[in-house]
Structures are given as structure tokens and as C-alpha cells.
């Protein structure tokens, strides 16, 4: 009988590497982003309650990003609070780009990468306004609270790194 070992908790990135105070324009950590060509078992875990996105190599956290997931609403069927961000296991999709704007939500973002429904759920920067400027009130939530309609918001630098580096097919596990 094989015993399943849970991944180590995301405390392997020391607090000293996390940028404090949080700067929604810069990388979340003060160290370099990982070189994915040297990572053997790359995957991503998003913890909605902790407002963190963890990059893993197997069971070791190699980089931590501040993030903001979907706001919680009461589920009409269960009566429990549920995030607007779907939980479960997903995979990075080919849709990505430098910017988008959703007129219905009156909000956009930069540096997006799809992980569900081919452009419906994304990793992307903190939100932008109709004129392309960053929404500083929403950006201030990064790493501190929920705020999105279901996407995973990241700092501008982290979102750009994700768009430029995430291989299609990368496993994304979302919990919380």
C-alpha cells in the first residue's frame, strides 16, 4: 500500500523574500523568478483564503505570489459562503495576451493567461479602468482580501511573468 504524501505547506518561502509592504506593481518576492527549464515537476497552487499563489517544483514551493481571488457569496443551494473563483484542478490554456477590457464589468487587466473555459477564468494583473490606468483601490486589495469576479489577480510584474512563462498544460490547483 502506497501512502500519499501531501505537499509541504507553503512556508518554505521565507518571509524575508516576500516584498513588504506589498507593491502591486512589482514582483511579490525580492528574489528572481524561477527558471522553469530547471524545474522538473512544475505546478501551481492558489490558496484563496491565504491570498497567495504558490509555484511548486514537486512538493517544494519555489516562489510565492500575492494574489486576490473571487469575492465570497452565499451559495443559494447550500447556504454556505463560496468564492466566485472555481476550486479544483485545472490546466493552463493557450489563451493569453497583453491586455483586455470587459465593458460589462467596466474593468480590464494586463498580462492575462487562461486556466479555465478558454478566456473566462484567468491569471491577470490587478484591474485596469476603461482608460487603461490601474484601479488603485482594487490594486490595494492584492494579497490582503478577495475582490475579483472569479479570476486570480496578481501584481503587474507577476502577471507578466506568468503570461510570458507558463507552459500550456501546467496544472493549477485552486483551494479555499
Coordinates of N, CA, C and O in Angstrom, one line a residue:
X1 N 0.8 -1.2 0.0 CA 0.0 0.0 0.0 C 0.9 1.2 0.0 O 1.8 1.4 0.8
X2 N 0.7 2.1 -0.9 CA 1.5 3.4 -1.0 C 0.8 4.5 -0.3 O -0.4 4.7 -0.4
X3 N 1.5 5.1 0.6 CA 1.0 6.3 1.3 C 1.1 7.5 0.5 O 2.2 7.8 0.0
X4 N 0.0 8.3 0.4 CA 0.1 9.5 -0.3 C 0.6 10.6 0.6 O 0.1 10.8 1.7
X5 N 1.6 11.3 0.1 CA 2.2 12.4 0.9 C 1.7 13.7 0.4 O 1.8 14.0 -0.8
X6 N 1.1 14.5 1.3 CA 0.6 15.9 0.9 C 1.8 16.8 0.7 O 2.9 16.7 1.3
X7 N 1.7 17.8 -0.2 CA 2.7 18.7 -0.5 C 3.0 19.5 0.8 O 2.1 19.7 1.6
X8 N 4.3 19.9 1.0 CA 4.7 20.7 2.2 C 3.9 22.0 2.2 O 3.6 22.5 1.1
X9 N 3.7 22.5 3.3 CA 3.0 23.8 3.4 C 3.8 24.9 2.8 O 5.0 24.8 2.7
X10 N 3.2 25.9 2.4 CA 3.8 26.9 1.6 C 4.7 27.9 2.5 O 4.8 29.0 2.2
X11 N 5.3 27.4 3.5 CA 6.1 28.2 4.4 C 7.5 28.1 4.0 O 8.4 28.7 4.6
X12 N 7.8 27.4 2.9 CA 9.2 27.3 2.5 C 9.8 28.6 1.9 O 11.0 28.7 1.9
X13 N 9.0 29.5 1.4 CA 9.4 30.8 1.0 C 9.5 31.6 2.3 O 8.5 31.8 2.9
X14 N 10.7 32.1 2.7 CA 10.8 32.8 3.9 C 10.2 34.2 3.8 O 10.1 34.7 2.7
X15 N 9.7 34.7 4.9 CA 9.1 36.0 4.9 C 10.0 37.1 4.4 O 9.6 38.0 3.8
X16 N 11.3 36.9 4.6 CA 12.2 37.9 4.2 C 12.3 38.0 2.6 O 12.7 39.0 2.1
X17 N 11.8 37.0 1.9 CA 11.8 37.1 0.5 C 10.6 37.7 -0.1 O 10.6 38.2 -1.2
X18 N 9.5 37.7 0.7 CA 8.3 38.4 0.3 C 8.4 39.9 0.4 O 8.9 40.4 1.4
X19 N 8.0 40.6 -0.6 CA 8.2 42.1 -0.6 C 7.2 42.7 0.3 O 6.0 42.4 0.2
X20 N 7.7 43.4 1.3 CA 6.8 44.1 2.2 C 7.2 45.6 2.4 O 8.4 45.8 2.4
X21 N 6.3 46.5 2.3 CA 4.9 46.3 2.1 C 4.6 45.8 0.7 O 5.5 45.9 -0.2
X22 N 3.4 45.2 0.5 CA 3.0 44.7 -0.9 C 3.0 45.8 -1.9 O 2.5 46.9 -1.6
X23 N 3.7 45.6 -3.0 CA 3.7 46.6 -4.1 C 3.1 46.0 -5.3 O 3.7 45.1 -5.9
X24 N 1.9 46.4 -5.7 CA 1.1 45.7 -6.7 C 1.7 45.9 -8.1 O 1.3 45.3 -9.1
X25 N 2.8 46.7 -8.2 CA 3.4 46.9 -9.5 C 4.7 46.0 -9.6 O 5.1 45.7 -10.8
X26 N 5.2 45.5 -8.5 CA 6.5 44.8 -8.6 C 6.3 43.3 -8.3 O 5.2 42.9 -7.9
X27 N 7.3 42.5 -8.5 CA 7.3 41.1 -8.2 C 7.0 40.9 -6.7 O 7.4 41.7 -5.8
X28 N 6.3 39.8 -6.4 CA 5.9 39.5 -5.0 C 7.1 39.2 -4.1 O 7.1 39.5 -2.9
X29 N 8.1 38.6 -4.6 CA 9.3 38.3 -3.9 C 10.5 39.1 -4.4 O 10.5 39.6 -5.5
X30 N 11.5 39.3 -3.5 CA 12.6 40.1 -3.9 C 13.7 39.3 -4.6 O 14.6 39.8 -5.1
X31 N 13.5 38.0 -4.7 CA 14.4 37.1 -5.5 C 14.0 37.0 -6.9 O 12.8 37.4 -7.3
X32 N 14.8 36.4 -7.8 CA 14.5 36.2 -9.2 C 13.3 35.2 -9.3 O 13.2 34.3 -8.5
X33 N 12.6 35.3 -10.4 CA 11.6 34.3 -10.7 C 12.3 33.0 -11.0 O 13.4 33.0 -11.5
X34 N 11.6 31.8 -10.8 CA 12.2 30.6 -11.2 C 12.5 30.4 -12.6 O 11.7 30.9 -13.5
X35 N 13.6 29.7 -13.0 CA 13.9 29.3 -14.3 C 13.2 28.0 -14.6 O 13.6 26.9 -14.1
X36 N 12.1 28.0 -15.3 CA 11.3 26.8 -15.5 C 12.0 25.7 -16.2 O 11.6 24.5 -16.1
X37 N 13.0 26.0 -17.0 CA 13.8 25.0 -17.7 C 14.5 24.1 -16.7 O 14.9 23.0 -17.0
X38 N 14.7 24.5 -15.5 CA 15.4 23.8 -14.4 C 14.4 23.1 -13.4 O 14.8 22.5 -12.5
X39 N 13.1 23.3 -13.6 CA 12.1 22.8 -12.7 C 11.6 21.5 -13.3 O 11.1 21.5 -14.5
X40 N 11.6 20.4 -12.5 CA 11.2 19.1 -13.1 C 9.7 18.9 -13.0 O 9.1 18.3 -13.9
X41 N 9.1 19.2 -11.9 CA 7.7 18.9 -11.7 C 6.9 20.2 -11.3 O 6.5 20.4 -10.2
X42 N 6.8 21.1 -12.3 CA 6.2 22.4 -12.1 C 4.6 22.3 -12.0 O 4.0 21.7 -12.9
X43 N 4.1 23.0 -11.0 CA 2.6 23.1 -10.9 C 2.3 24.3 -10.0 O 3.2 24.9 -9.4
X44 N 1.1 24.8 -10.0 CA 0.7 26.0 -9.3 C -0.4 25.7 -8.3 O -1.4 24.9 -8.6
X45 N -0.4 26.2 -7.1 CA -1.4 26.1 -6.1 C -1.9 27.5 -5.8 O -1.1 28.3 -5.3
X46 N -3.2 27.8 -5.9 CA -3.8 29.1 -5.5 C -4.5 28.8 -4.2 O -5.4 28.0 -4.2
X47 N -4.2 29.5 -3.1 CA -4.9 29.4 -1.9 C -5.8 30.7 -1.7 O -5.2 31.8 -1.4
X48 N -7.1 30.6 -2.0 CA -8.0 31.7 -2.0 C -8.0 32.4 -0.6 O -8.1 33.6 -0.5
X49 N -8.1 31.6 0.4 CA -8.2 32.2 1.8 C -6.9 32.9 2.2 O -7.0 33.9 3.0
X50 N -5.8 32.4 1.8 CA -4.5 33.0 2.2 C -4.1 34.1 1.2 O -3.1 34.9 1.5
X51 N -4.8 34.3 0.1 CA -4.5 35.3 -0.9 C -3.0 35.1 -1.4 O -2.3 36.1 -1.5
X52 N -2.7 33.9 -1.7 CA -1.4 33.6 -2.2 C -1.5 32.6 -3.4 O -2.3 31.7 -3.4
X53 N -0.5 32.7 -4.3 CA -0.4 31.7 -5.4 C 1.0 31.2 -5.3 O 2.0 32.0 -5.2
X54 N 1.1 29.9 -5.1 CA 2.4 29.2 -4.9 C 2.9 28.5 -6.2 O 2.1 27.7 -6.7
X55 N 4.1 28.7 -6.5 CA 4.7 27.9 -7.6 C 5.5 26.8 -7.0 O 6.4 27.0 -6.1
X56 N 5.3 25.6 -7.5 CA 5.9 24.4 -6.9 C 6.8 23.7 -7.9 O 6.5 23.7 -9.1
X57 N 7.8 23.0 -7.4 CA 8.6 22.0 -8.1 C 8.3 20.8 -7.2 O 8.9 20.6 -6.1
X58 N 7.5 19.9 -7.7 CA 7.1 18.7 -6.9 C 6.4 19.1 -5.6 O 5.4 19.8 -5.7
X59 N 7.0 18.8 -4.4 CA 6.4 19.2 -3.2 C 7.1 20.4 -2.5 O 6.9 20.6 -1.3
X60 N 7.9 21.1 -3.2 CA 8.6 22.3 -2.7 C 8.1 23.6 -3.3 O 8.1 23.7 -4.5
X61 N 7.8 24.5 -2.5 CA 7.4 25.9 -3.0 C 8.7 26.6 -3.5 O 9.7 26.6 -2.8
X62 N 8.7 27.0 -4.7 CA 9.9 27.7 -5.3 C 9.6 29.2 -5.4 O 10.6 29.9 -5.6
X63 N 8.4 29.6 -5.4 CA 8.1 31.1 -5.5 C 6.7 31.3 -4.9 O 5.8 30.5 -5.2
X64 N 6.5 32.4 -4.3 CA 5.2 32.8 -3.7 C 4.7 34.1 -4.3 O 5.5 35.1 -4.3
X65 N 3.5 34.2 -4.7 CA 3.0 35.5 -5.3 C 1.8 35.9 -4.4 O 0.9 35.1 -4.1
X66 N 1.7 37.2 -4.2 CA 0.5 37.8 -3.6 C -0.6 37.6 -4.6 O -0.3 37.9 -5.8
X67 N -1.8 37.3 -4.2 CA -2.9 37.2 -5.2 C -4.2 37.6 -4.5 O -4.3 37.7 -3.3
X68 N -5.2 37.8 -5.4 CA -6.6 38.1 -4.9 C -7.5 37.3 -5.8 O -7.5 37.4 -7.0
X69 N -8.3 36.5 -5.1 CA -9.3 35.7 -5.9 C -10.7 36.3 -5.8 O -10.9 37.4 -5.4
X70 N -11.7 35.4 -6.1 CA -13.1 35.9 -6.2 C -13.7 36.2 -4.9 O -13.4 35.5 -3.9
X71 N -14.6 37.2 -4.9 CA -15.3 37.5 -3.6 C -16.2 36.3 -3.3 O -16.5 35.5 -4.1
X72 N -16.5 36.2 -2.0 CA -17.4 35.1 -1.5 C -18.8 35.6 -1.5 O -19.1 36.7 -1.0
X73 N -19.7 34.7 -2.0 CA -21.1 35.0 -1.9 C -21.8 33.7 -1.4 O -21.3 32.6 -1.4
X74 N -23.0 33.9 -0.8 CA -23.7 32.8 -0.2 C -24.3 31.9 -1.4 O -25.0 32.4 -2.3
X75 N -24.0 30.6 -1.3 CA -24.5 29.7 -2.2 C -25.9 29.4 -1.9 O -26.3 29.0 -0.8
X76 N -26.8 29.6 -2.9 CA -28.3 29.5 -2.7 C -28.7 28.1 -2.4 O -29.7 27.9 -1.7
X77 N -27.9 27.1 -2.8 CA -28.2 25.7 -2.6 C -27.8 25.2 -1.2 O -28.5 24.5 -0.5
X78 N -26.6 25.6 -0.8 CA -26.0 25.1 0.5 C -26.1 26.1 1.6 O -26.0 25.8 2.8
X79 N -26.3 27.4 1.3 CA -26.3 28.4 2.3 C -24.9 28.8 2.8 O -24.8 29.7 3.6
X80 N -23.9 28.1 2.3 CA -22.5 28.4 2.7 C -21.9 29.5 1.8 O -22.3 29.7 0.6
X81 N -20.9 30.2 2.3 CA -20.2 31.2 1.5 C -19.3 30.4 0.6 O -18.6 29.5 0.9
X82 N -19.3 30.9 -0.7 CA -18.5 30.3 -1.7 C -17.8 31.3 -2.6 O -18.5 32.3 -3.0
X83 N -16.6 31.1 -2.9 CA -15.8 32.0 -3.8 C -16.4 32.0 -5.2 O -16.8 31.0 -5.7
X84 N -16.3 33.2 -5.8 CA -16.6 33.3 -7.3 C -15.6 32.6 -8.1 O -15.8 32.4 -9.3
X85 N -14.4 32.3 -7.5 CA -13.4 31.6 -8.2 C -13.6 30.1 -8.1 O -13.7 29.6 -6.9
X86 N -13.7 29.3 -9.2 CA -13.9 27.9 -9.1 C -12.7 27.2 -8.3 O -11.6 27.7 -8.5
X87 N -13.0 26.2 -7.5 CA -12.0 25.4 -6.9 C -11.9 24.1 -7.6 O -12.8 23.6 -8.2
X88 N -10.7 23.5 -7.5 CA -10.4 22.2 -8.1 C -9.1 22.2 -8.9 O -8.3 23.1 -8.6
X89 N -9.0 21.3 -9.8 CA -7.8 21.2 -10.6 C -8.1 21.6 -12.0 O -9.0 21.1 -12.6
X90 N -7.2 22.5 -12.5 CA -7.4 23.0 -13.9 C -6.0 23.0 -14.6 O -5.0 22.6 -13.9
X91 N -6.0 23.4 -15.8 CA -4.7 23.4 -16.6 C -4.6 24.7 -17.4 O -5.6 25.1 -18.0
X92 N -3.4 25.2 -17.4 CA -3.2 26.5 -18.2 C -3.5 26.2 -19.6 O -3.1 25.2 -20.2
X93 N -4.3 27.1 -20.2 CA -4.7 27.0 -21.6 C -3.9 28.0 -22.5 O -3.1 28.8 -22.0
X94 N -4.1 27.9 -23.8 CA -3.3 28.7 -24.7 C -3.6 30.2 -24.8 O -2.8 31.0 -25.2
X95 N -4.8 30.5 -24.4 CA -5.2 31.9 -24.5 C -4.4 32.8 -23.5 O -4.4 32.5 -22.3
X96 N -3.8 33.8 -24.0 CA -3.1 34.8 -23.2 C -2.9 36.0 -24.1 O -3.0 36.0 -25.3
X97 N -2.5 37.1 -23.3 CA -2.3 38.4 -24.1 C -1.9 39.5 -23.1 O -1.8 39.3 -21.9
X98 N -1.7 40.7 -23.8 CA -1.1 41.8 -23.0 C -2.2 42.6 -22.3 O -1.9 43.3 -21.3
X99 N -3.4 42.6 -22.8 CA -4.5 43.4 -22.1 C -5.9 43.0 -22.6 O -6.0 42.5 -23.7
X100 N -6.9 43.3 -21.8 CA -8.2 43.1 -22.2 C -9.1 44.1 -21.4 O -8.7 44.6 -20.4
X101 N -10.3 44.3 -21.9 CA -11.3 45.2 -21.2 C -12.6 44.5 -21.3 O -13.1 44.1 -22.4
X102 N -13.4 44.4 -20.2 CA -14.7 43.8 -20.2 C -15.7 44.9 -19.9 O -15.8 45.4 -18.8
X103 N -16.3 45.4 -21.0 CA -17.2 46.5 -20.9 C -18.4 46.3 -19.9 O -18.8 47.2 -19.2
X104 N -18.9 45.0 -19.8 CA -20.0 44.7 -18.9 C -19.6 44.9 -17.5 O -20.3 45.4 -16.7
X105 N -18.3 44.5 -17.1 CA -17.8 44.7 -15.8 C -17.2 46.0 -15.5 O -16.8 46.4 -14.4
X106 N -17.0 46.8 -16.6 CA -16.3 48.1 -16.6 C -14.9 47.9 -15.9 O -14.5 48.7 -15.1
X107 N -14.2 46.9 -16.4 CA -12.9 46.5 -15.8 C -12.1 45.7 -16.8 O -12.6 44.9 -17.5
X108 N -10.8 45.9 -16.7 CA -9.9 45.2 -17.6 C -8.7 44.8 -16.8 O -8.7 44.9 -15.5
X109 N -7.7 44.3 -17.5 CA -6.4 44.0 -16.8 C -5.3 43.8 -17.9 O -5.6 43.7 -19.1
X110 N -4.1 43.7 -17.4 CA -3.0 43.4 -18.3 C -2.4 42.0 -18.0 O -2.6 41.5 -17.0
X111 N -1.7 41.5 -19.0 CA -0.9 40.3 -18.9 C -1.8 39.1 -18.4 O -1.7 38.7 -17.2
X112 N -2.6 38.6 -19.2 CA -3.5 37.5 -18.8 C -3.1 36.2 -19.4 O -2.5 36.1 -20.5
X113 N -3.5 35.1 -18.6 CA -3.2 33.7 -19.0 C -4.5 32.9 -18.6 O -4.8 32.9 -17.4
X114 N -5.1 32.2 -19.5 CA -6.3 31.4 -19.2 C -6.0 30.1 -18.5 O -5.0 29.4 -18.8
X115 N -6.9 29.8 -17.5 CA -6.7 28.4 -16.9 C -8.1 27.7 -16.9 O -8.1 26.6 -16.5
X116 N -9.2 28.3 -17.3 CA -10.5 27.6 -17.4 C -11.4 28.3 -18.4 O -11.5 29.6 -18.5
X117 N -12.0 27.5 -19.2 CA -13.1 27.9 -20.2 C -12.5 28.9 -21.3 O -13.2 29.8 -21.7
X118 N -11.2 28.7 -21.6 CA -10.6 29.4 -22.7 C -10.9 30.9 -22.7 O -11.4 31.5 -23.7
X119 N -10.5 31.6 -21.7 CA -10.5 33.0 -21.6 C -11.5 33.5 -20.6 O -11.6 34.7 -20.3
X120 N -12.3 32.6 -19.9 CA -13.3 33.1 -18.9 C -12.6 33.3 -17.6 O -12.9 34.3 -16.9
X121 N -11.7 32.4 -17.2 CA -11.0 32.5 -15.9 C -9.5 32.6 -16.2 O -9.0 31.8 -16.9
X122 N -8.9 33.6 -15.6 CA -7.6 34.0 -16.0 C -6.7 34.3 -14.7 O -7.2 34.7 -13.7
X123 N -5.4 34.2 -14.9 CA -4.4 34.9 -14.1 C -4.3 36.2 -14.8 O -4.1 36.2 -16.0
X124 N -4.3 37.3 -14.1 CA -4.0 38.6 -14.7 C -3.6 39.6 -13.7 O -3.6 39.4 -12.5
X125 N -3.2 40.8 -14.2 CA -2.7 41.9 -13.3 C -3.9 42.4 -12.5 O -5.1 42.1 -12.7
X126 N -3.6 43.2 -11.5 CA -4.6 44.0 -10.8 C -5.4 44.7 -11.9 O -4.9 45.0 -13.0
X127 N -6.7 45.1 -11.6 CA -7.6 45.6 -12.6 C -7.2 47.0 -13.2 O -6.6 47.8 -12.4
X128 N -7.6 47.2 -14.4 CA -7.5 48.5 -15.0 C -8.8 49.1 -15.3 O -9.9 48.4 -15.4
X129 N -8.9 50.4 -15.4 CA -10.1 51.2 -15.7 C -10.2 51.2 -17.3 O -9.4 50.8 -18.0
X130 N -11.3 51.8 -17.7 CA -11.6 51.9 -19.2 C -10.5 52.6 -19.9 O -10.2 52.3 -21.1
X131 N -9.8 53.5 -19.3 CA -8.7 54.3 -20.0 C -7.4 53.6 -19.9 O -6.4 54.1 -20.4
X132 N -7.4 52.4 -19.3 CA -6.1 51.6 -19.2 C -5.3 51.8 -18.0 O -4.3 51.1 -17.7
X133 N -5.7 52.8 -17.2 CA -5.0 53.1 -15.9 C -5.4 52.1 -14.9 O -6.4 51.5 -15.0
X134 N -4.5 51.8 -13.9 CA -4.7 50.8 -12.9 C -5.7 51.4 -11.9 O -5.7 52.6 -11.5
X135 N -6.6 50.5 -11.4 CA -7.6 50.9 -10.4 C -6.9 50.7 -9.1 O -6.8 49.6 -8.6
X136 N -6.4 51.8 -8.5 CA -5.6 51.7 -7.3 C -6.3 51.2 -6.1 O -5.8 50.5 -5.2
X137 N -7.6 51.5 -6.0 CA -8.4 51.0 -4.9 C -8.5 49.5 -4.9 O -8.3 48.8 -3.9
X138 N -8.7 48.9 -6.1 CA -8.7 47.4 -6.2 C -7.3 46.9 -6.1 O -7.2 45.8 -5.5
X139 N -6.3 47.5 -6.6 CA -5.0 47.1 -6.5 C -4.5 46.9 -5.1 O -3.7 46.0 -4.7
X140 N -5.0 47.8 -4.2 CA -4.7 47.8 -2.8 C -5.1 46.5 -2.1 O -4.6 46.2 -1.0
X141 N -6.1 45.8 -2.7 CA -6.5 44.5 -2.1 C -5.6 43.3 -2.3 O -5.7 42.3 -1.7
X142 N -4.6 43.5 -3.2 CA -3.7 42.4 -3.6 C -3.0 41.8 -2.4 O -2.4 42.5 -1.6
X143 N -3.2 40.5 -2.2 CA -2.6 39.8 -1.1 C -3.2 40.0 0.2 O -2.8 39.4 1.2
X144 N -4.3 40.8 0.3 CA -4.9 41.1 1.6 C -6.4 40.6 1.7 O -6.8 40.3 2.7
X145 N -7.1 40.7 0.6 CA -8.5 40.3 0.6 C -9.0 39.8 -0.8 O -8.2 39.9 -1.7
X146 N -10.2 39.3 -0.8 CA -10.8 38.9 -2.1 C -11.2 40.2 -2.8 O -11.3 41.3 -2.3
X147 N -11.6 40.0 -4.1 CA -12.1 41.2 -4.8 C -12.5 40.9 -6.3 O -13.1 41.7 -6.9
X148 N -12.1 39.8 -6.8 CA -12.3 39.6 -8.2 C -13.7 39.0 -8.5 O -14.4 38.6 -7.6
X149 N -14.0 38.9 -9.8 CA -15.3 38.2 -10.2 C -15.0 36.8 -10.5 O -15.9 36.1 -10.9
X150 N -13.8 36.3 -10.2 CA -13.5 34.9 -10.4 C -12.1 34.6 -10.9 O -11.6 33.5 -10.7
X151 N -11.5 35.6 -11.5 CA -10.1 35.4 -11.9 C -9.1 35.5 -10.7 O -9.5 35.9 -9.6
X152 N -7.9 35.2 -11.0 CA -6.8 35.4 -10.0 C -6.0 36.6 -10.3 O -5.3 36.6 -11.4
X153 N -6.1 37.6 -9.5 CA -5.3 38.9 -9.7 C -3.9 38.7 -9.1 O -3.8 38.2 -8.0
X154 N -3.0 39.2 -9.8 CA -1.6 39.2 -9.4 C -1.0 40.6 -9.6 O -1.6 41.5 -10.2
X155 N 0.2 40.8 -9.0 CA 0.9 42.1 -9.3 C 1.2 42.2 -10.8 O 1.2 41.2 -11.5
X156 N 1.4 43.4 -11.2 CA 1.7 43.6 -12.7 C 2.9 42.8 -13.1 O 2.8 42.1 -14.1
X157 N 4.0 42.8 -12.3 CA 5.2 42.0 -12.7 C 4.9 40.5 -12.7 O 5.3 39.8 -13.6
X158 N 4.2 40.0 -11.7 CA 3.9 38.6 -11.6 C 3.0 38.1 -12.7 O 3.2 37.1 -13.3
X159 N 2.0 38.9 -13.1 CA 1.1 38.6 -14.2 C 1.9 38.5 -15.5 O 1.7 37.6 -16.3
X160 N 2.8 39.5 -15.7 CA 3.6 39.5 -16.9 C 4.5 38.3 -17.0 O 4.6 37.6 -18.0
X161 N 5.1 37.9 -15.8 CA 5.9 36.7 -15.8 C 5.1 35.5 -16.2 O 5.5 34.6 -17.0
X162 N 3.9 35.4 -15.6 CA 3.0 34.2 -15.9 C 2.7 34.1 -17.3 O 2.8 33.1 -18.0
X163 N 2.3 35.3 -17.9 CA 1.9 35.3 -19.3 C 3.1 34.9 -20.2 O 2.9 34.1 -21.2
X164 N 4.2 35.3 -19.9 CA 5.4 35.0 -20.7 C 6.0 33.6 -20.5 O 6.8 33.1 -21.3
X165 N 5.8 33.0 -19.3 CA 6.5 31.8 -18.9 C 5.7 30.5 -18.7 O 6.2 29.4 -18.7
X166 N 4.4 30.7 -18.4 CA 3.6 29.5 -18.1 C 3.4 28.6 -19.3 O 2.8 29.0 -20.2
X167 N 3.8 27.3 -19.2 CA 3.6 26.4 -20.3 C 2.1 26.0 -20.3 O 1.5 25.8 -19.3
X168 N 1.6 25.9 -21.5 CA 0.2 25.3 -21.7 C 0.2 23.9 -21.1 O 1.2 23.2 -21.3
X169 N -0.8 23.6 -20.3 CA -0.9 22.3 -19.7 C -0.5 22.3 -18.3 O -0.6 21.3 -17.6
X170 N 0.1 23.4 -17.8 CA 0.6 23.4 -16.4 C -0.6 23.2 -15.4 O -1.7 23.9 -15.6
X171 N -0.5 22.3 -14.5 CA -1.6 22.0 -13.5 C -1.7 23.2 -12.6 O -0.7 23.8 -12.1
X172 N -3.0 23.6 -12.4 CA -3.3 24.7 -11.4 C -4.4 24.1 -10.5 O -5.4 23.7 -10.9
X173 N -4.0 24.1 -9.2 CA -4.9 23.6 -8.1 C -5.4 24.8 -7.3 O -4.5 25.5 -6.8
X174 N -6.7 25.0 -7.3 CA -7.2 26.1 -6.5 C -8.0 25.6 -5.3 O -8.9 24.7 -5.5
X175 N -7.6 26.1 -4.2 CA -8.3 25.6 -2.9 C -8.8 26.8 -2.1 O -8.4 28.0 -2.4
X176 N -9.7 26.6 -1.2 CA -10.2 27.6 -0.3 C -11.6 28.0 -0.7 O -12.2 28.9 -0.2

